[in-house]
Amino acid sequence: MRYSIGQVAKKLGLTTHTIRYYDKEGLLPFVRKGSSGARVFVEDDVDWLIIVECLKGTGMPLKEIRKYIQLCQMGDETLQMRFEMFQRQKEKIEQQMDTLKQYMEKINFKIAYYSDAVKHGTDDIYVRNKWLADERERLFGHK
């Protein structure tokens, strides 16, 4: 099946501007143009765009995404390099997730803190709520 840029944008929840930008940045070297000069997308092109969005969403810089695409175009001799690239990206994501989990613990603490404060009409909590006092010490390192 063939898709216009507008159809692809709608299908993926992107703007046509974003897709044109990706093309300008060398992230869509596989997309063909029709006789009128308009981009014509096929299923494989859409799959590539999904991977581009995935990598971008994980924080990979466009320069690295472009490098990945170039490696793909070079063929099987770059398989190990591509594998290592994804391994590194996975490690970065895992580190980000660990950091986010730590932030979530602090946010959950504050939600519990304010829930108790609202319930009792005061934020003088630590004397009456040992769990919150212990959590404060664990999360922030002080009493």
C-alpha atoms as a PDB file:
ATOM      1  CA  MET A   1       0.000   0.000   0.000  1.00  0.00           C
ATOM      2  CA  ARG A   2       1.126   3.540  -0.697  1.00  0.00           C
ATOM      3  CA  TYR A   3       0.643   6.512   1.597  1.00  0.00           C
ATOM      4  CA  SER A   4       0.916  10.256   1.234  1.00  0.00           C
ATOM      5  CA  ILE A   5       2.824  12.269   3.816  1.00  0.00           C
ATOM      6  CA  GLY A   6      -0.500  13.392   5.284  1.00  0.00           C
ATOM      7  CA  GLN A   7      -1.719   9.825   5.650  1.00  0.00           C
ATOM      8  CA  VAL A   8       1.523   8.774   7.339  1.00  0.00           C
ATOM      9  CA  ALA A   9       1.407  11.780   9.647  1.00  0.00           C
ATOM     10  CA  LYS A  10      -2.135  10.928  10.692  1.00  0.00           C
ATOM     11  CA  LYS A  11      -1.356   7.224  11.074  1.00  0.00           C
ATOM     12  CA  LEU A  12       1.631   7.903  13.362  1.00  0.00           C
ATOM     13  CA  GLY A  13       0.335  10.975  15.166  1.00  0.00           C
ATOM     14  CA  LEU A  14       3.044  13.187  13.713  1.00  0.00           C
ATOM     15  CA  THR A  15       2.854  16.410  11.793  1.00  0.00           C
ATOM     16  CA  THR A  16       3.784  16.652   8.138  1.00  0.00           C
ATOM     17  CA  HIS A  17       6.290  19.275   9.234  1.00  0.00           C
ATOM     18  CA  THR A  18       8.015  16.703  11.488  1.00  0.00           C
ATOM     19  CA  ILE A  19       8.200  14.157   8.688  1.00  0.00           C
ATOM     20  CA  ARG A  20       9.621  16.748   6.281  1.00  0.00           C
ATOM     21  CA  TYR A  21      12.153  17.738   8.948  1.00  0.00           C
ATOM     22  CA  TYR A  22      13.225  14.114   9.368  1.00  0.00           C
ATOM     23  CA  ASP A  23      13.630  13.870   5.616  1.00  0.00           C
ATOM     24  CA  LYS A  24      15.716  17.056   5.541  1.00  0.00           C
ATOM     25  CA  GLU A  25      17.880  15.666   8.358  1.00  0.00           C
ATOM     26  CA  GLY A  26      18.642  12.516   6.378  1.00  0.00           C
ATOM     27  CA  LEU A  27      16.450  10.188   8.436  1.00  0.00           C
ATOM     28  CA  LEU A  28      14.271   9.103   5.515  1.00  0.00           C
ATOM     29  CA  PRO A  29      16.687   8.315   2.688  1.00  0.00           C
ATOM     30  CA  PHE A  30      14.554   5.351   1.647  1.00  0.00           C
ATOM     31  CA  VAL A  31      11.383   7.341   0.917  1.00  0.00           C
ATOM     32  CA  ARG A  32      10.684   7.715  -2.792  1.00  0.00           C
ATOM     33  CA  LYS A  33       9.123  10.654  -4.544  1.00  0.00           C
ATOM     34  CA  GLY A  34       6.360  10.337  -7.068  1.00  0.00           C
ATOM     35  CA  SER A  35       6.301  11.975 -10.490  1.00  0.00           C
ATOM     36  CA  SER A  36       4.880  15.154  -8.936  1.00  0.00           C
ATOM     37  CA  GLY A  37       7.762  15.299  -6.443  1.00  0.00           C
ATOM     38  CA  ALA A  38       5.585  14.395  -3.459  1.00  0.00           C
ATOM     39  CA  ARG A  39       6.878  11.798  -1.024  1.00  0.00           C
ATOM     40  CA  VAL A  40       5.299   8.375  -1.436  1.00  0.00           C
ATOM     41  CA  PHE A  41       5.484   6.075   1.573  1.00  0.00           C
ATOM     42  CA  VAL A  42       5.140   2.296   1.697  1.00  0.00           C
ATOM     43  CA  GLU A  43       4.744   0.048   4.771  1.00  0.00           C
ATOM     44  CA  ASP A  44       8.519  -0.322   5.233  1.00  0.00           C
ATOM     45  CA  ASP A  45       8.875   3.469   5.286  1.00  0.00           C
ATOM     46  CA  VAL A  46       6.238   3.689   8.003  1.00  0.00           C
ATOM     47  CA  ASP A  47       8.104   1.018   9.995  1.00  0.00           C
ATOM     48  CA  TRP A  48      11.293   3.079   9.690  1.00  0.00           C
ATOM     49  CA  LEU A  49       9.497   6.161  10.924  1.00  0.00           C
ATOM     50  CA  ILE A  50       8.206   4.199  13.911  1.00  0.00           C
ATOM     51  CA  ILE A  51      11.791   3.224  14.798  1.00  0.00           C
ATOM     52  CA  VAL A  52      12.977   6.814  14.313  1.00  0.00           C
ATOM     53  CA  GLU A  53      10.249   8.001  16.711  1.00  0.00           C
ATOM     54  CA  CYS A  54      11.097   5.236  19.176  1.00  0.00           C
ATOM     55  CA  LEU A  55      14.786   6.131  19.230  1.00  0.00           C
ATOM     56  CA  LYS A  56      14.025   9.829  19.432  1.00  0.00           C
ATOM     57  CA  GLY A  57      11.593   9.146  22.274  1.00  0.00           C
ATOM     58  CA  THR A  58      14.338   7.372  24.205  1.00  0.00           C
ATOM     59  CA  GLY A  59      16.549  10.426  23.940  1.00  0.00           C
ATOM     60  CA  MET A  60      18.795   9.311  21.117  1.00  0.00           C
ATOM     61  CA  PRO A  61      20.099  12.382  19.266  1.00  0.00           C
ATOM     62  CA  LEU A  62      19.131  12.747  15.605  1.00  0.00           C
ATOM     63  CA  LYS A  63      22.822  12.471  14.706  1.00  0.00           C
ATOM     64  CA  GLU A  64      22.929   8.970  16.210  1.00  0.00           C
ATOM     65  CA  ILE A  65      19.656   7.992  14.556  1.00  0.00           C
ATOM     66  CA  ARG A  66      21.098   9.134  11.226  1.00  0.00           C
ATOM     67  CA  LYS A  67      24.191   7.031  11.921  1.00  0.00           C
ATOM     68  CA  TYR A  68      21.987   4.003  12.604  1.00  0.00           C
ATOM     69  CA  ILE A  69      20.152   4.488   9.308  1.00  0.00           C
ATOM     70  CA  GLN A  70      23.454   4.843   7.464  1.00  0.00           C
ATOM     71  CA  LEU A  71      24.701   1.637   9.063  1.00  0.00           C
ATOM     72  CA  CYS A  72      21.535  -0.150   7.950  1.00  0.00           C
ATOM     73  CA  GLN A  73      22.077   1.023   4.406  1.00  0.00           C
ATOM     74  CA  MET A  74      25.633  -0.346   4.475  1.00  0.00           C
ATOM     75  CA  GLY A  75      24.363  -3.870   4.894  1.00  0.00           C
ATOM     76  CA  ASP A  76      25.205  -6.907   6.966  1.00  0.00           C
ATOM     77  CA  GLU A  77      28.797  -5.926   7.732  1.00  0.00           C
ATOM     78  CA  THR A  78      27.381  -3.381  10.201  1.00  0.00           C
ATOM     79  CA  LEU A  79      25.159  -5.799  12.128  1.00  0.00           C
ATOM     80  CA  GLN A  80      27.486  -5.879  15.154  1.00  0.00           C
ATOM     81  CA  MET A  81      27.705  -2.091  15.231  1.00  0.00           C
ATOM     82  CA  ARG A  82      23.917  -1.772  15.123  1.00  0.00           C
ATOM     83  CA  PHE A  83      23.545  -4.402  17.846  1.00  0.00           C
ATOM     84  CA  GLU A  84      25.986  -2.498  20.073  1.00  0.00           C
ATOM     85  CA  MET A  85      24.169   0.772  19.363  1.00  0.00           C
ATOM     86  CA  PHE A  86      20.897  -0.705  20.609  1.00  0.00           C
ATOM     87  CA  GLN A  87      22.617  -2.254  23.628  1.00  0.00           C
ATOM     88  CA  ARG A  88      24.012   1.168  24.601  1.00  0.00           C
ATOM     89  CA  GLN A  89      20.616   2.792  24.140  1.00  0.00           C
ATOM     90  CA  LYS A  90      18.988   0.125  26.301  1.00  0.00           C
ATOM     91  CA  GLU A  91      21.523   0.805  29.068  1.00  0.00           C
ATOM     92  CA  LYS A  92      20.757   4.537  28.889  1.00  0.00           C
ATOM     93  CA  ILE A  93      17.030   3.866  29.116  1.00  0.00           C
ATOM     94  CA  GLU A  94      17.523   1.561  32.107  1.00  0.00           C
ATOM     95  CA  GLN A  95      19.505   4.303  33.860  1.00  0.00           C
ATOM     96  CA  GLN A  96      16.753   6.817  33.069  1.00  0.00           C
ATOM     97  CA  MET A  97      14.147   4.398  34.431  1.00  0.00           C
ATOM     98  CA  ASP A  98      16.116   3.950  37.666  1.00  0.00           C
ATOM     99  CA  THR A  99      16.294   7.724  38.070  1.00  0.00           C
ATOM    100  CA  LEU A 100      12.575   8.085  37.341  1.00  0.00           C
ATOM    101  CA  LYS A 101      11.788   5.406  39.936  1.00  0.00           C
ATOM    102  CA  GLN A 102      13.735   7.405  42.521  1.00  0.00           C
ATOM    103  CA  TYR A 103      11.812  10.546  41.557  1.00  0.00           C
ATOM    104  CA  MET A 104       8.546   8.626  41.770  1.00  0.00           C
ATOM    105  CA  GLU A 105       9.365   7.543  45.323  1.00  0.00           C
ATOM    106  CA  LYS A 106       9.838  11.179  46.312  1.00  0.00           C
ATOM    107  CA  ILE A 107       6.636  12.224  44.548  1.00  0.00           C
ATOM    108  CA  ASN A 108       4.705   9.416  46.271  1.00  0.00           C
ATOM    109  CA  PHE A 109       6.183  10.537  49.585  1.00  0.00           C
ATOM    110  CA  LYS A 110       4.981  14.090  48.989  1.00  0.00           C
ATOM    111  CA  ILE A 111       1.516  12.829  48.024  1.00  0.00           C
ATOM    112  CA  ALA A 112       1.336  10.854  51.281  1.00  0.00           C
ATOM    113  CA  TYR A 113       2.693  13.869  53.181  1.00  0.00           C
ATOM    114  CA  TYR A 114       0.119  16.274  51.767  1.00  0.00           C
ATOM    115  CA  SER A 115      -2.692  13.754  52.101  1.00  0.00           C
ATOM    116  CA  ASP A 116      -1.924  13.542  55.819  1.00  0.00           C
ATOM    117  CA  ALA A 117      -1.473  17.314  56.095  1.00  0.00           C
ATOM    118  CA  VAL A 118      -4.818  18.011  54.415  1.00  0.00           C
ATOM    119  CA  LYS A 119      -6.548  15.385  56.557  1.00  0.00           C
ATOM    120  CA  HIS A 120      -5.218  16.944  59.785  1.00  0.00           C
ATOM    121  CA  GLY A 121      -5.197  20.571  58.655  1.00  0.00           C
ATOM    122  CA  THR A 122      -1.508  21.042  59.401  1.00  0.00           C
ATOM    123  CA  ASP A 123       1.812  20.091  57.907  1.00  0.00           C
ATOM    124  CA  ASP A 124       3.346  19.386  61.322  1.00  0.00           C
ATOM    125  CA  ILE A 125       3.294  15.683  60.512  1.00  0.00           C
ATOM    126  CA  TYR A 126       6.522  14.013  61.468  1.00  0.00           C
ATOM    127  CA  VAL A 127       5.736  13.741  65.170  1.00  0.00           C
ATOM    128  CA  ARG A 128       2.404  11.951  64.679  1.00  0.00           C
ATOM    129  CA  ASN A 129       3.267   9.896  61.574  1.00  0.00           C
ATOM    130  CA  LYS A 130       6.316   7.690  62.130  1.00  0.00           C
ATOM    131  CA  TRP A 131       6.122   6.158  58.652  1.00  0.00           C
ATOM    132  CA  LEU A 132       6.384   9.590  57.023  1.00  0.00           C
ATOM    133  CA  ALA A 133       9.243  10.524  59.349  1.00  0.00           C
ATOM    134  CA  ASP A 134      11.085   7.316  58.442  1.00  0.00           C
ATOM    135  CA  GLU A 135      10.407   7.800  54.725  1.00  0.00           C
ATOM    136  CA  ARG A 136      11.658  11.375  54.902  1.00  0.00           C
ATOM    137  CA  GLU A 137      14.881  10.188  56.446  1.00  0.00           C
ATOM    138  CA  ARG A 138      15.265   7.389  53.893  1.00  0.00           C
ATOM    139  CA  LEU A 139      14.523   9.557  50.869  1.00  0.00           C
ATOM    140  CA  PHE A 140      16.119  12.825  51.899  1.00  0.00           C
ATOM    141  CA  GLY A 141      18.688  11.715  54.473  1.00  0.00           C
ATOM    142  CA  HIS A 142      17.510  13.872  57.371  1.00  0.00           C
ATOM    143  CA  LYS A 143      14.981  13.898  60.169  1.00  0.00           C
END
